[in-house]
Amino acid sequence: MKKLLLLIFIAASAIAQDSNPEKQAVAFNKWYVKQINEDKFPITDSHEIDKYVTASTMKKLRRTQEADYSDDPFYDADIFTKSQYIGDDWADFVTVVAGDTDPVCVNVYIEFGKKKKHTVIDCMVKEDGFWKVQSVAARDFN
């Protein structure tokens, strides 16, 4: 029985580590939009976001929330959606529309919404065997 459980655990770990950057980017963005729609702030409300975003990126983002951080705003849009609003259909429509690889990361082009589409580019890197968001770039400017 112990051997069977060990084999199941090893197989599950292998499957989790074999997930591709596109699937992980979609999973993150669906989860993130849902959090925002529920009036949660994923950067500080919990550490669940840590399974989707690199440790170095989260350290920088959490630092911006500390009391002694400068009060000067450094961006006008959400850091992960690159938008000032979340479309009412974004949670239901998160898809990969393209992808490419450069020396830094796998770029996954994520499209939100069906009515008025919005696209961002998630820079995905492997950290401890799992694909995670390192940064996000805007493809649409709205």
CSV table of C-alpha atoms in Angstrom, one decimal:
chain,number,residue,atom,x,y,z
A,1,MET,CA,0.0,0.0,0.0
A,2,LYS,CA,2.8,2.4,0.9
A,3,LYS,CA,4.5,1.7,-2.4
A,4,LEU,CA,1.3,2.4,-4.3
A,5,LEU,CA,0.8,5.7,-2.6
A,6,LEU,CA,4.4,6.6,-3.3
A,7,LEU,CA,4.0,5.8,-7.0
A,8,ILE,CA,0.8,7.9,-7.1
A,9,PHE,CA,2.6,10.8,-5.4
A,10,ILE,CA,5.5,10.6,-7.9
A,11,ALA,CA,3.2,10.4,-10.9
A,12,ALA,CA,1.1,13.4,-9.7
A,13,SER,CA,4.3,15.4,-9.1
A,14,ALA,CA,5.6,14.6,-12.6
A,15,ILE,CA,2.2,15.6,-14.2
A,16,ALA,CA,2.2,18.9,-12.3
A,17,GLN,CA,5.8,19.7,-13.3
A,18,ASP,CA,5.0,18.8,-16.9
A,19,SER,CA,2.2,21.3,-17.2
A,20,ASN,CA,2.9,23.7,-20.0
A,21,PRO,CA,3.2,27.5,-19.7
A,22,GLU,CA,0.1,28.1,-21.7
A,23,LYS,CA,-2.1,26.0,-19.3
A,24,GLN,CA,-0.5,27.7,-16.3
A,25,ALA,CA,-1.0,31.2,-17.8
A,26,VAL,CA,-4.7,30.5,-18.4
A,27,ALA,CA,-5.2,29.0,-14.9
A,28,PHE,CA,-3.5,32.0,-13.3
A,29,ASN,CA,-5.5,34.6,-15.2
A,30,LYS,CA,-8.8,32.8,-14.6
A,31,TRP,CA,-8.0,32.6,-10.9
A,32,TYR,CA,-6.8,36.2,-10.8
A,33,VAL,CA,-9.8,37.7,-12.5
A,34,LYS,CA,-12.1,35.7,-10.2
A,35,GLN,CA,-10.2,37.1,-7.1
A,36,ILE,CA,-10.6,40.7,-8.4
A,37,ASN,CA,-14.3,40.2,-9.2
A,38,GLU,CA,-14.7,39.0,-5.6
A,39,ASP,CA,-13.1,42.2,-4.3
A,40,LYS,CA,-10.0,40.4,-3.1
A,41,PHE,CA,-6.5,41.7,-3.5
A,42,PRO,CA,-4.4,38.7,-4.4
A,43,ILE,CA,-1.0,40.3,-3.7
A,44,THR,CA,-1.6,40.8,0.0
A,45,ASP,CA,-4.8,38.8,0.9
A,46,SER,CA,-3.1,35.4,0.9
A,47,HIS,CA,-0.1,33.5,-0.5
A,48,GLU,CA,-2.1,31.5,-3.0
A,49,ILE,CA,-0.8,33.7,-5.8
A,50,ASP,CA,2.7,32.4,-5.0
A,51,LYS,CA,2.0,29.2,-6.9
A,52,TYR,CA,1.4,31.3,-10.1
A,53,VAL,CA,3.9,34.2,-9.9
A,54,THR,CA,7.7,34.0,-9.3
A,55,ALA,CA,9.1,34.7,-5.9
A,56,SER,CA,11.2,37.6,-7.1
A,57,THR,CA,8.2,39.3,-8.7
A,58,MET,CA,6.0,38.7,-5.6
A,59,LYS,CA,8.7,40.1,-3.3
A,60,LYS,CA,8.8,43.3,-5.4
A,61,LEU,CA,5.0,43.6,-5.5
A,62,ARG,CA,4.6,43.0,-1.8
A,63,ARG,CA,7.2,45.6,-1.1
A,64,THR,CA,5.0,48.2,-2.9
A,65,GLN,CA,2.3,47.5,-0.3
A,66,GLU,CA,4.4,48.3,2.7
A,67,ALA,CA,3.8,51.5,4.7
A,68,ASP,CA,7.2,53.0,4.1
A,69,TYR,CA,7.0,52.6,0.3
A,70,SER,CA,6.7,55.8,-1.7
A,71,ASP,CA,3.2,57.2,-2.1
A,72,ASP,CA,3.9,58.0,-5.7
A,73,PRO,CA,1.8,55.9,-8.0
A,74,PHE,CA,4.0,53.9,-10.4
A,75,TYR,CA,1.4,52.5,-12.7
A,76,ASP,CA,-2.1,53.4,-13.8
A,77,ALA,CA,-3.5,49.9,-14.5
A,78,ASP,CA,-3.6,46.5,-12.8
A,79,ILE,CA,-0.2,44.9,-12.8
A,80,PHE,CA,-1.4,41.6,-14.2
A,81,THR,CA,-4.3,42.6,-16.5
A,82,LYS,CA,-2.8,45.9,-17.7
A,83,SER,CA,-6.2,47.4,-17.6
A,84,GLN,CA,-8.0,49.9,-15.3
A,85,TYR,CA,-11.1,47.7,-15.3
A,86,ILE,CA,-12.1,44.0,-15.6
A,87,GLY,CA,-14.6,43.3,-18.4
A,88,ASP,CA,-17.8,41.6,-17.2
A,89,ASP,CA,-17.1,38.5,-19.4
A,90,TRP,CA,-13.4,38.2,-18.6
A,91,ALA,CA,-13.7,35.5,-16.0
A,92,ASP,CA,-15.5,33.3,-18.5
A,93,PHE,CA,-13.3,34.0,-21.5
A,94,VAL,CA,-9.5,33.6,-20.9
A,95,THR,CA,-7.7,32.0,-23.8
A,96,VAL,CA,-4.3,31.6,-25.3
A,97,VAL,CA,-4.1,33.2,-28.8
A,98,ALA,CA,-0.4,33.0,-29.5
A,99,GLY,CA,3.0,32.2,-27.9
A,100,ASP,CA,6.7,32.6,-28.6
A,101,THR,CA,9.9,32.0,-26.9
A,102,ASP,CA,12.8,34.4,-26.3
A,103,PRO,CA,16.0,34.0,-24.3
A,104,VAL,CA,14.2,35.3,-21.1
A,105,CYS,CA,10.9,33.5,-21.1
A,106,VAL,CA,8.0,31.8,-22.9
A,107,ASN,CA,5.6,34.6,-23.9
A,108,VAL,CA,2.0,33.6,-23.7
A,109,TYR,CA,-0.5,35.9,-25.4
A,110,ILE,CA,-3.6,35.8,-23.2
A,111,GLU,CA,-6.9,37.2,-24.5
A,112,PHE,CA,-9.7,38.2,-22.0
A,113,GLY,CA,-13.3,38.6,-23.0
A,114,LYS,CA,-15.5,37.9,-25.9
A,115,LYS,CA,-17.4,41.2,-26.3
A,116,LYS,CA,-14.5,43.5,-26.2
A,117,LYS,CA,-11.3,41.6,-26.3
A,118,HIS,CA,-8.2,42.6,-24.4
A,119,THR,CA,-4.8,40.9,-24.8
A,120,VAL,CA,-1.7,40.8,-22.5
A,121,ILE,CA,1.5,38.9,-22.8
A,122,ASP,CA,2.5,36.8,-19.8
A,123,CYS,CA,6.3,36.2,-19.6
A,124,MET,CA,6.4,32.6,-18.1
A,125,VAL,CA,9.5,31.0,-16.6
A,126,LYS,CA,10.1,27.8,-14.7
A,127,GLU,CA,10.7,28.1,-11.0
A,128,ASP,CA,11.3,25.0,-8.9
A,129,GLY,CA,9.9,22.9,-11.8
A,130,PHE,CA,6.7,24.9,-12.2
A,131,TRP,CA,5.7,27.5,-14.8
A,132,LYS,CA,5.1,30.9,-13.3
A,133,VAL,CA,4.4,34.5,-14.4
A,134,GLN,CA,7.5,36.6,-14.2
A,135,SER,CA,6.0,39.8,-15.8
A,136,VAL,CA,3.2,41.0,-17.9
A,137,ALA,CA,3.2,43.3,-20.9
A,138,ALA,CA,0.3,45.1,-22.5
A,139,ARG,CA,-0.6,44.3,-26.0
A,140,ASP,CA,-3.8,46.3,-26.1
A,141,PHE,CA,-3.9,49.8,-24.7
A,142,ASN,CA,-7.3,50.4,-23.3
